[in-house]
Amino acid sequence: MKFFKEFRKEEVLVLCYRIFLAFVFYQIARLLFWFFNKDLIKVDSVSDYLNLAFHGIAFDLTAILYVNVLFIFLSLIPIVINTKSGYQKFLFWLYFVTNGIAYAMNFGDFIYYKFSQTRLTSAAFQVAKHETNILKVFTASTQEHPFVVLWFVVLMTVWVFLYKRFKIEYRKPVKLIPYFVLSILTLCISAVLIVGGIRGDFKHSTRPINLVDANRFVKTPLQGNIVLNSTFSFFRTLGTNNFREVQFVDQKFIDDNIYPYKTYEREVQGKPNVVIFIVESFGREYSGAFNKDKNIKDYVSYTPFIDSLANESLIFPNTFANGRQSIHGMSSILAGIPSLTDAFTSSPYSNQKIQSIVSVCNDMGYDTSFYHGAPNGSMGFLGFGNILGYKHYYGKNEYNNDKDFDGMWAIWDEPFLQYFAKNVGKTQPFMATVFTASSHHPFKIPEKYIGKFKKGKVEMHEPMEYTDYSIKKYFETAKKQPWFKNTIFVFTGDHPNQIYYPEYEKAMNRFAVPLIFYSPNPVYNLKGVNNELAQQIDIYPTLADLIGYNKKVRSWGRSLLSEKKYPYLIVNSDGTSEQFIIGNYIYRFDGKNITGIYDKNDLGFENNLNDKLKTPETEKGKQIAKAWYQDYMNRVINRKLN
């Protein structure tokens, strides 16, 4: 038994203790994540929370092993000097630098989950690479949320203290052969355990656990964000490509039920101008015109001008976004391409020829332009705008007056929309898109307007009212322009933002945006309220129909104004599963199987009927959801979006 005296028992036990500490602090971060977002993620009882936290251990294990694999290897590798104080100090710094960075990801989500509605993923890189103000955003966030920073500092301090409670005493191996043999065996066993821990189990028949697996243990899909941790979701999505061709149905079923191409036969005298307003973070919750029948207690609107405009417009109070970020809104609204678990715009397939309202207008002789007051290239709009074929791009560079810069993101909305109103329309007919910017974190308004607008219940309300005021001032100028009377205006949001009313805490309502069609020209008959379900990808075919484009329209959306009625198929993704509203039900789909069926009025996903309901409608609904997904993947991957 002398052979085993060289087994490094103390080092192994201390290593286990150090890894165990990571589990403890990840559970604390999980609790804090829920505490900061408890209004958005409902948990019925302590036992329910403990159940979620227990299942989160598997995801914590994977995250902790990703971060600590080098630390574990260097702790166990037999190099004789392992127990020397200098080497242990090196391990200390390796442990806390890597774990500190990974742990901080979770604290970022305490704040940004409210905006993103999903855990941190590698898609953050796609957003960050287009921005030059990341340090400013980070600084502003820490100033606004000092308690999050304080929690991080306190917990890291406690973590360091507990780490130092058990130190490894210096010990020089006496017999090197047993020392090396036992160390190598320990390393091999550890390697096997690490592989199994990162995968989630040791079965060859199952894939490694992924974000979608968190939903196996929840009562509602939103609770999956408690089971997950931000480190896991970030690492699991690095280098991922969820674009895969699938085969669920034959092409005839797709043609008969998905209608990937549509034609409209409207005859139009003359060509109307088109102005598309994509209003930053414009959730349906903020606008009174879209909440008249929602029976929301003590409701307050923050868009008085939009509300007045809605009375003279055609509005759709049941409209949903097809993505979660600004760039997703651009592809959905202009090209009819929603973003699923992975965003189309950050995929390897985005750089292809795409039929869109831009290409349609170009074909019909329109002058096309895109306006966004941020530094040129911000959000990826310039690059994607070039793919769509805009003839002109106007950003902060073209505006060329930094006195009106908000210091963080873009030119303030009021002056930039004045620039937009006066600069557009020099060539007619024209199609112009403007993407506003001020209704955005860090939720500031120009100093001269402080006190003019309602502070509201959340930070978002005041800048939303400022943007509404800016749109009002835009119309005062636009009405004086010669192109105004023959113009169709569209208003929608790219995605919602902060939530106050419980109605909009519901999972599907996290995608609730307004939709307005307005024209001072009565010939287009854009008046009234239409309570049909609608979505962003309907905007492009609706406009193609309105301007008299009679060729084939490649779109999964439909014209909301045509006498030729196609059934609605609403689609979006919460970042882990795709969601479809088809007929009377909502279907959740993980890329292979339908995991949930809900009544279409069950917007909070509270009663999963998947195991309780089997009717001809739901069976066909499952097939239609899979068929749509199959057609989407086929067209994106094989570059058939034209």
XYZ file of C-alpha atoms in Angstrom:
642
model
C 0.000 0.000 0.000
C 3.057 2.267 0.095
C 2.382 2.823 -3.597
C -0.796 4.787 -2.753
C 0.950 7.040 -0.261
C 1.884 9.207 -3.221
C -1.777 9.774 -4.092
C -2.365 13.532 -3.915
C -5.379 13.277 -1.636
C -5.164 16.777 -0.183
C -4.819 18.410 -3.606
C -7.805 16.485 -4.996
C -10.004 17.327 -2.015
C -9.111 21.017 -2.146
C -9.744 21.031 -5.907
C -13.191 19.521 -5.305
C -13.852 22.190 -2.667
C -12.863 24.967 -5.070
C -15.140 23.634 -7.798
C -17.924 23.185 -5.246
C -17.635 26.876 -4.366
C -18.445 27.742 -7.968
C -21.682 25.748 -7.692
C -22.641 27.629 -4.540
C -22.080 31.032 -6.109
C -23.872 30.098 -9.325
C -26.911 29.219 -7.234
C -26.691 32.599 -5.507
C -26.521 34.271 -8.934
C -29.561 32.264 -10.028
C -31.535 33.501 -7.031
C -30.487 37.092 -7.666
C -31.370 36.774 -11.367
C -34.852 35.704 -10.408
C -35.116 38.412 -7.735
C -34.276 41.171 -10.219
C -36.711 39.718 -12.788
C -39.423 38.247 -10.559
C -42.070 40.463 -12.175
C -41.276 38.896 -15.542
C -40.795 35.270 -14.506
C -43.518 34.003 -12.211
C -42.696 31.275 -9.681
C -45.623 30.034 -7.609
C -43.857 28.806 -4.479
C -40.549 28.181 -2.737
C -40.728 24.513 -3.680
C -41.191 25.435 -7.333
C -38.142 27.669 -7.211
C -36.078 24.967 -5.496
C -37.128 22.516 -8.206
C -35.923 24.933 -10.897
C -32.680 25.552 -9.028
C -32.086 21.824 -8.613
C -32.439 21.179 -12.344
C -30.166 24.147 -12.956
C -27.274 22.220 -11.394
C -26.730 20.278 -14.640
C -26.410 23.531 -16.584
C -24.159 25.016 -13.896
C -21.955 21.933 -14.110
C -21.444 22.376 -17.822
C -20.714 26.094 -17.444
C -18.309 25.596 -14.541
C -16.416 22.882 -16.394
C -16.138 25.014 -19.532
C -14.591 27.797 -17.468
C -12.417 25.650 -15.180
C -11.123 22.901 -17.445
C -7.667 24.509 -17.654
C -7.640 25.168 -13.905
C -8.505 21.536 -13.198
C -5.869 20.278 -15.602
C -3.150 22.477 -14.115
C -4.207 21.527 -10.593
C -3.781 17.809 -11.314
C -0.943 17.676 -13.804
C 2.112 16.036 -12.101
C 4.884 18.599 -12.328
C 6.225 18.235 -8.751
C 5.927 21.980 -8.030
C 2.117 21.854 -7.731
C 2.101 22.486 -4.001
C 4.629 25.330 -3.999
C 3.200 28.700 -2.956
C 4.159 30.391 -6.241
C 2.292 27.792 -8.300
C -0.727 27.984 -5.983
C -0.799 31.779 -6.416
C -0.775 31.269 -10.169
C -3.739 28.876 -9.844
C -5.512 31.403 -7.610
C -5.311 34.121 -10.259
C -6.244 31.751 -13.075
C -9.281 30.593 -11.090
C -10.599 34.037 -10.242
C -9.875 35.773 -13.527
C -11.691 33.102 -15.537
C -14.479 32.543 -13.031
C -14.867 36.261 -12.390
C -15.418 37.025 -16.063
C -17.831 34.112 -16.481
C -19.688 34.968 -13.277
C -20.099 38.587 -14.384
C -22.076 37.402 -17.430
C -24.870 36.380 -15.081
C -24.926 39.791 -13.426
C -25.250 41.473 -16.798
C -28.432 39.490 -17.328
C -29.886 40.825 -14.074
C -30.276 44.067 -16.027
C -30.526 43.143 -19.682
C -32.929 40.255 -19.442
C -35.639 42.902 -19.104
C -34.771 44.096 -22.597
C -33.637 40.940 -24.377
C -36.168 38.519 -22.812
C -33.558 35.793 -23.082
C -30.303 34.771 -21.433
C -27.010 36.060 -22.827
C -25.887 34.273 -25.989
C -22.982 34.680 -28.392
C -25.314 36.807 -30.527
C -24.131 39.639 -28.276
C -20.946 39.603 -30.364
C -22.993 40.307 -33.473
C -24.498 43.375 -31.823
C -21.273 44.575 -30.225
C -19.127 44.355 -33.351
C -21.203 47.076 -35.019
C -20.962 49.500 -32.082
C -18.210 51.861 -30.979
C -19.847 52.895 -27.708
C -19.733 49.639 -25.752
C -17.646 51.182 -22.952
C -20.121 54.069 -22.655
C -23.046 51.657 -22.481
C -21.304 49.600 -19.809
C -20.442 52.702 -17.763
C -23.988 54.035 -17.988
C -25.413 50.672 -16.966
C -23.211 50.382 -13.883
C -24.120 53.918 -12.831
C -27.825 53.182 -13.210
C -27.674 49.843 -11.404
C -25.067 50.205 -8.648
C -26.636 47.469 -6.518
C -25.899 44.888 -9.216
C -22.253 45.941 -9.191
C -22.241 45.934 -5.390
C -23.651 42.404 -5.283
C -20.952 41.234 -7.678
C -18.142 42.817 -5.654
C -19.462 41.464 -2.352
C -19.956 37.936 -3.661
C -16.561 37.823 -5.342
C -14.984 39.020 -2.080
C -16.735 36.260 -0.145
C -15.736 33.749 -2.804
C -12.065 34.744 -2.464
C -12.305 34.504 1.324
C -13.808 31.005 1.194
C -11.265 29.883 -1.418
C -8.432 30.829 0.941
C -9.953 28.961 3.884
C -8.284 25.755 2.721
C -4.710 25.947 1.557
C -2.505 23.222 0.181
C 0.601 22.572 2.256
C 3.864 22.173 0.441
C 4.759 18.523 -0.042
C 7.524 17.115 -2.192
C 6.821 13.652 -3.682
C 9.152 10.966 -2.367
C 8.653 8.265 -4.993
C 8.173 9.726 -8.440
C 6.859 6.644 -10.274
C 3.799 6.181 -8.004
C 3.367 9.947 -7.995
C 3.208 10.149 -11.799
C 1.145 6.967 -12.290
C -1.513 7.961 -9.746
C -1.598 11.523 -11.062
C -2.130 10.343 -14.636
C -4.924 8.009 -13.494
C -6.556 10.887 -11.638
C -6.267 13.074 -14.729
C -7.823 10.369 -16.925
C -10.744 9.857 -14.545
C -11.208 13.628 -14.318
C -11.169 13.936 -18.115
C -13.939 11.353 -18.425
C -15.995 13.110 -15.769
C -15.430 16.499 -17.413
C -16.582 15.235 -20.813
C -19.691 13.742 -19.252
C -20.319 16.918 -17.249
C -20.016 19.177 -20.291
C -22.280 16.927 -22.355
C -24.821 16.557 -19.554
C -24.545 12.766 -19.398
C -22.486 9.830 -20.675
C -24.998 8.405 -23.140
C -23.871 8.202 -26.754
C -27.503 8.190 -27.870
C -28.209 11.713 -26.638
C -26.826 15.037 -27.766
C -25.163 17.423 -25.279
C -27.659 19.424 -23.243
C -28.636 22.680 -24.866
C -30.697 25.744 -24.063
C -33.930 24.079 -25.079
C -33.408 21.310 -22.504
C -34.045 23.794 -19.708
C -37.713 23.763 -20.708
C -38.064 20.104 -19.764
C -38.309 21.054 -16.100
C -40.619 24.066 -16.090
C -44.297 24.897 -15.802
C -44.037 27.801 -18.256
C -41.327 28.357 -20.886
C -40.175 31.604 -19.276
C -39.023 29.667 -16.202
C -36.393 28.028 -18.393
C -34.367 31.209 -17.944
C -34.092 30.433 -14.221
C -32.876 26.904 -14.915
C -30.218 28.269 -17.272
C -27.269 30.432 -16.377
C -25.748 33.074 -18.648
C -22.338 31.409 -18.808
C -23.882 28.204 -20.138
C -26.066 29.969 -22.711
C -23.114 32.044 -23.933
C -20.678 29.141 -24.331
C -23.300 26.778 -25.765
C -24.097 29.231 -28.555
C -20.490 30.041 -29.498
C -19.916 28.922 -33.055
C -23.348 27.317 -33.272
C -25.319 27.141 -36.452
C -28.864 25.961 -35.926
C -29.577 26.267 -39.621
C -30.141 22.679 -40.734
C -32.159 21.310 -43.604
C -34.973 19.065 -42.397
C -37.517 16.862 -44.104
C -40.905 16.619 -42.414
C -43.358 16.937 -45.338
C -43.371 16.865 -49.131
C -43.264 19.999 -51.272
C -46.949 19.759 -52.194
C -47.934 20.093 -48.534
C -45.784 23.237 -48.318
C -47.294 24.722 -51.476
C -50.825 23.945 -50.284
C -50.429 25.154 -46.708
C -47.453 27.524 -46.402
C -47.859 29.552 -49.615
C -44.217 30.656 -49.925
C -45.196 32.730 -52.974
C -48.214 34.995 -53.229
C -49.593 37.194 -55.971
C -51.828 40.246 -55.727
C -53.724 41.900 -58.542
C -54.568 45.351 -57.227
C -54.680 48.054 -59.883
C -53.158 51.320 -58.733
C -53.344 54.635 -60.565
C -50.007 56.327 -60.032
C -47.370 55.185 -57.594
C -47.737 56.229 -53.967
C -44.672 57.162 -51.970
C -43.943 54.895 -49.012
C -42.489 55.903 -45.639
C -41.769 53.160 -43.117
C -41.168 54.168 -39.512
C -39.412 51.486 -37.469
C -39.652 52.957 -33.994
C -36.966 51.769 -31.601
C -38.341 49.612 -28.749
C -41.951 50.574 -29.555
C -43.894 47.951 -27.653
C -47.649 47.810 -28.089
C -47.968 48.344 -24.335
C -46.983 52.009 -24.602
C -49.732 53.139 -26.985
C -53.291 53.808 -25.838
C -54.753 53.285 -29.306
C -53.770 49.614 -29.072
C -55.038 48.986 -25.551
C -58.597 50.288 -25.597
C -60.100 46.809 -25.314
C -57.437 45.195 -23.089
C -59.126 46.089 -19.780
C -55.821 47.061 -18.187
C -56.331 48.664 -14.785
C -55.037 52.254 -14.450
C -53.647 52.163 -17.974
C -51.654 55.213 -19.128
C -50.566 55.890 -22.709
C -47.194 57.428 -23.545
C -47.876 58.118 -27.225
C -50.500 60.899 -27.432
C -49.656 61.815 -31.022
C -49.578 58.228 -32.280
C -52.930 57.715 -30.556
C -54.411 60.687 -32.440
C -52.879 59.474 -35.708
C -54.352 56.031 -35.122
C -57.842 57.547 -35.191
C -57.209 58.540 -38.815
C -55.470 55.282 -39.770
C -55.908 51.562 -40.214
C -54.481 49.867 -37.143
C -53.868 46.263 -36.127
C -54.028 45.927 -32.306
C -52.959 42.263 -32.351
C -49.581 42.476 -34.074
C -46.448 40.565 -33.104
C -42.748 41.085 -33.789
C -40.829 38.310 -35.535
C -37.578 38.824 -33.656
C -35.963 40.010 -30.440
C -33.445 42.653 -31.558
C -33.361 45.704 -33.792
C -31.627 43.972 -36.700
C -34.223 41.186 -36.507
C -36.905 43.815 -36.932
C -35.213 45.144 -40.060
C -35.152 41.741 -41.797
C -38.725 40.946 -40.718
C -40.331 44.254 -41.671
C -38.495 44.945 -44.913
C -37.775 41.460 -46.252
C -40.361 39.257 -44.546
C -37.656 37.090 -42.960
C -38.146 36.330 -39.254
C -35.337 35.354 -36.917
C -35.570 32.011 -35.174
C -33.255 30.547 -32.510
C -30.350 31.865 -34.562
C -30.843 35.224 -36.226
C -30.913 35.208 -40.016
C -28.995 38.486 -40.163
C -26.011 37.080 -38.233
C -25.995 33.773 -40.084
C -23.671 32.737 -42.935
C -26.703 32.942 -45.234
C -27.666 36.610 -44.884
C -25.474 37.743 -47.763
C -27.646 36.595 -50.630
C -30.069 38.092 -53.109
C -33.308 38.793 -51.246
C -36.646 39.904 -52.548
C -37.942 42.621 -50.232
C -40.026 45.756 -50.280
C -36.755 47.480 -51.240
C -36.146 45.304 -54.314
C -39.827 45.479 -55.276
C -39.740 49.282 -55.125
C -36.451 49.355 -57.046
C -38.074 47.206 -59.741
C -40.953 49.686 -59.955
C -38.691 52.697 -60.395
C -38.783 54.034 -56.845
C -35.957 55.960 -55.227
C -35.124 53.976 -52.066
C -33.357 55.241 -48.955
C -32.667 54.255 -45.350
C -32.256 56.711 -42.459
C -30.765 55.977 -39.044
C -29.192 58.655 -36.868
C -26.480 56.453 -35.361
C -22.878 56.251 -36.615
C -22.939 54.638 -40.041
C -22.821 50.863 -39.694
C -24.352 50.789 -36.210
C -26.596 47.795 -35.535
C -25.491 46.291 -38.854
C -28.128 48.361 -40.672
C -25.792 49.713 -43.353
C -24.520 46.261 -44.306
C -27.946 44.663 -44.405
C -29.372 47.719 -46.164
C -26.816 47.204 -48.918
C -27.872 43.560 -49.226
C -31.503 44.641 -49.609
C -30.487 47.159 -52.248
C -31.191 50.613 -50.802
C -29.926 53.257 -53.199
C -29.092 55.718 -50.398
C -28.114 55.492 -46.728
C -28.281 58.492 -44.400
C -26.735 58.206 -40.951
C -24.933 60.339 -38.416
C -22.150 60.987 -40.951
C -24.542 62.494 -43.489
C -26.411 64.472 -40.814
C -23.028 66.017 -39.982
C -23.897 67.963 -36.837
C -22.639 66.425 -33.620
C -24.337 69.108 -31.523
C -27.477 66.984 -31.829
C -25.743 63.732 -30.865
C -27.133 62.159 -27.688
C -23.639 61.172 -26.583
C -24.383 57.466 -26.635
C -26.274 56.093 -29.612
C -27.447 58.554 -32.230
C -28.750 61.975 -33.203
C -31.759 62.817 -31.052
C -35.010 61.798 -32.742
C -36.522 65.271 -33.046
C -33.738 66.885 -35.117
C -33.035 63.724 -37.093
C -36.696 63.321 -38.073
C -36.722 66.953 -39.188
C -33.722 66.169 -41.367
C -35.560 63.098 -42.672
C -38.697 65.101 -43.514
C -36.765 67.749 -45.437
C -34.203 65.519 -47.157
C -36.504 62.823 -48.516
C -38.704 63.048 -51.591
C -36.404 64.945 -53.946
C -37.060 62.153 -56.431
C -40.532 60.601 -56.654
C -41.909 58.057 -56.271
C -39.775 57.130 -53.283
C -39.692 54.511 -50.574
C -37.895 55.639 -47.427
C -37.328 53.829 -44.159
C -36.386 55.593 -40.960
C -35.251 53.766 -37.840
C -35.572 55.983 -34.767
C -33.095 55.761 -31.888
C -33.944 57.802 -28.792
C -36.382 55.379 -27.124
C -33.500 53.213 -26.002
C -31.266 52.561 -23.038
C -29.966 54.643 -21.236
C -33.457 56.211 -21.449
C -32.412 59.837 -21.712
C -34.114 62.815 -23.333
C -32.628 66.172 -24.356
C -32.056 68.469 -21.371
C -34.363 71.160 -22.769
C -37.291 68.733 -22.496
C -36.715 67.544 -18.936
C -40.022 67.943 -17.128
C -42.077 68.159 -20.332
C -42.998 64.459 -20.531
C -44.430 62.009 -17.997
C -41.784 60.070 -16.092
C -44.100 57.071 -16.096
C -43.699 53.823 -14.220
C -40.534 52.503 -15.892
C -37.531 54.243 -17.434
C -38.770 53.570 -20.957
C -41.911 55.684 -20.667
C -40.350 59.153 -20.752
C -38.136 58.629 -23.847
C -41.061 56.902 -25.571
C -43.144 60.033 -25.124
C -40.220 62.112 -26.404
C -40.062 59.972 -29.558
C -43.831 60.344 -29.965
C -43.404 64.127 -29.708
C -40.601 63.948 -32.289
C -42.908 62.113 -34.687
C -45.546 64.808 -34.123
C -43.030 67.511 -35.053
C -42.014 65.421 -38.075
C -45.599 65.425 -39.337
C -45.873 69.177 -38.896
C -42.959 69.495 -41.304
C -43.912 66.615 -43.615
C -47.402 68.051 -44.230
C -45.772 71.046 -45.897
C -43.856 68.884 -48.377
C -45.172 68.387 -51.931
C -44.944 64.598 -51.630
C -47.018 64.292 -48.447
C -50.533 63.818 -49.829
C -49.596 60.873 -52.031
C -47.713 58.952 -49.366
C -48.474 55.795 -47.403
C -46.980 55.777 -43.904
C -46.340 52.644 -41.865
C -45.512 52.626 -38.164
C -44.337 49.679 -36.114
C -41.759 48.804 -33.474
C -38.662 46.685 -33.953
C -39.361 44.919 -30.641
C -40.856 45.769 -27.226
C -38.781 46.965 -24.307
C -39.430 47.403 -20.583
C -42.725 46.011 -19.325
C -45.000 47.466 -16.673
C -48.494 46.014 -17.085
C -49.068 42.301 -16.288
C -50.835 41.799 -19.627
C -47.507 42.320 -21.375
C -45.574 40.059 -19.031
C -47.170 37.121 -20.861
C -44.640 35.216 -22.949
C -46.235 35.848 -26.343
C -46.903 39.491 -25.531
C -43.155 40.000 -25.132
C -43.399 40.308 -28.940
C -46.410 42.667 -28.984
C -45.825 45.674 -31.237
C -48.204 48.199 -32.845
C -48.938 48.387 -36.553
C -50.369 51.463 -38.274
C -51.064 52.207 -41.936
C -51.838 55.865 -42.602
C -52.283 57.963 -45.717
C -53.778 61.432 -46.189
C -54.910 60.184 -49.616
C -58.415 58.707 -49.167
C -58.068 56.532 -52.273
C -56.123 53.972 -50.225
C -58.922 53.679 -47.655
C -56.556 53.177 -44.715
C -59.062 53.671 -41.905
C -60.410 51.646 -39.015
C -59.430 48.906 -36.590
C -58.664 45.371 -37.773
C -58.425 42.843 -34.939
C -56.962 40.036 -37.070
C -53.657 38.614 -35.914
C -50.803 40.298 -37.767
C -47.007 40.361 -37.659
C -44.043 42.322 -38.958
C -43.495 40.024 -41.945
C -46.964 41.014 -43.216
C -45.791 44.593 -43.833
C -43.727 43.869 -46.936
C -46.440 41.946 -48.876
C -49.073 44.476 -47.741
C -47.055 47.337 -49.186
C -46.252 45.365 -52.339
C -50.008 44.909 -52.743
C -50.794 48.588 -52.026
C -48.338 49.951 -54.609
C -49.637 47.587 -57.284
C -46.836 45.047 -57.576
C -48.519 42.257 -59.521
C -45.642 39.806 -59.800
C -44.910 36.956 -57.405
C -44.106 38.019 -53.858
C -41.770 35.699 -51.988
C -42.999 36.019 -48.437
C -44.192 33.958 -45.498
C -46.308 36.947 -44.560
C -49.503 38.032 -46.292
C -51.128 41.227 -47.458
C -53.435 42.408 -44.706
C -55.501 44.392 -47.218
C -56.045 42.022 -50.121
C -59.369 40.412 -50.931
C -57.307 37.287 -51.564
C -57.169 35.885 -48.041
C -54.334 33.646 -46.928
C -54.528 32.127 -43.415
C -52.315 33.723 -40.793
C -49.251 31.905 -39.521
C -47.564 34.006 -36.825
C -43.972 33.004 -36.078
C -41.208 34.102 -33.733
C -38.680 32.617 -31.326
C -37.808 33.186 -27.679
C -34.214 32.137 -28.359
C -34.692 28.505 -27.377
C -37.851 27.446 -29.239
C -39.826 28.605 -32.233
C -43.399 29.747 -31.629
C -46.272 29.563 -34.120
C -49.848 30.790 -33.901
C -51.844 28.683 -36.337
C -55.631 28.671 -36.281
C -56.857 28.375 -32.698
C -53.582 27.288 -31.107
C -50.016 28.307 -30.332
C -47.356 25.669 -31.034
C -43.834 25.579 -29.567
C -41.251 23.727 -31.614
C -37.634 22.823 -30.736
C -36.441 22.116 -34.275
C -37.466 18.464 -34.118
C -40.625 18.101 -32.074
C -43.643 20.060 -30.977
C -43.084 20.582 -27.254
C -46.144 22.639 -26.414
C -49.646 23.372 -27.645
C -51.602 26.245 -26.092
C -54.919 27.898 -26.765
C -54.226 31.033 -28.822
C -55.619 33.142 -25.978
C -53.195 31.523 -23.513
C -50.494 34.070 -24.263
C -48.699 33.262 -21.007
C -48.295 29.558 -21.934
C -49.882 28.449 -18.657
C -51.722 25.332 -19.813
C -49.784 23.000 -22.094
C -52.271 20.865 -24.030
C -49.663 18.819 -25.857
C -50.394 15.614 -23.964
C -54.094 16.351 -23.470
C -55.311 17.344 -26.902
C -55.279 15.427 -30.153
C -57.719 16.720 -32.753
C -57.597 16.959 -36.543
C -56.849 20.686 -36.187
C -53.919 20.259 -33.789
C -52.463 17.336 -35.743
C -52.519 19.396 -38.919
C -51.253 22.406 -36.995
C -48.188 20.421 -35.948
C -47.531 19.505 -39.555
C -47.967 23.082 -40.742
C -45.490 24.331 -38.108
C -42.931 21.742 -39.194
C -43.619 22.433 -42.868
C -43.046 26.155 -42.369
C -39.774 25.443 -40.545
C -38.684 23.084 -43.340
C -39.418 25.686 -46.017
C -37.639 28.416 -44.040
C -34.481 26.333 -43.643
C -34.544 25.234 -47.269
C -34.895 28.758 -48.629
C -32.353 30.333 -46.281
C -29.668 27.647 -46.663
C -30.119 27.108 -50.404
C -30.353 30.834 -51.100
C -33.882 30.836 -52.432
C -35.031 34.105 -50.850
C -35.442 35.843 -54.165
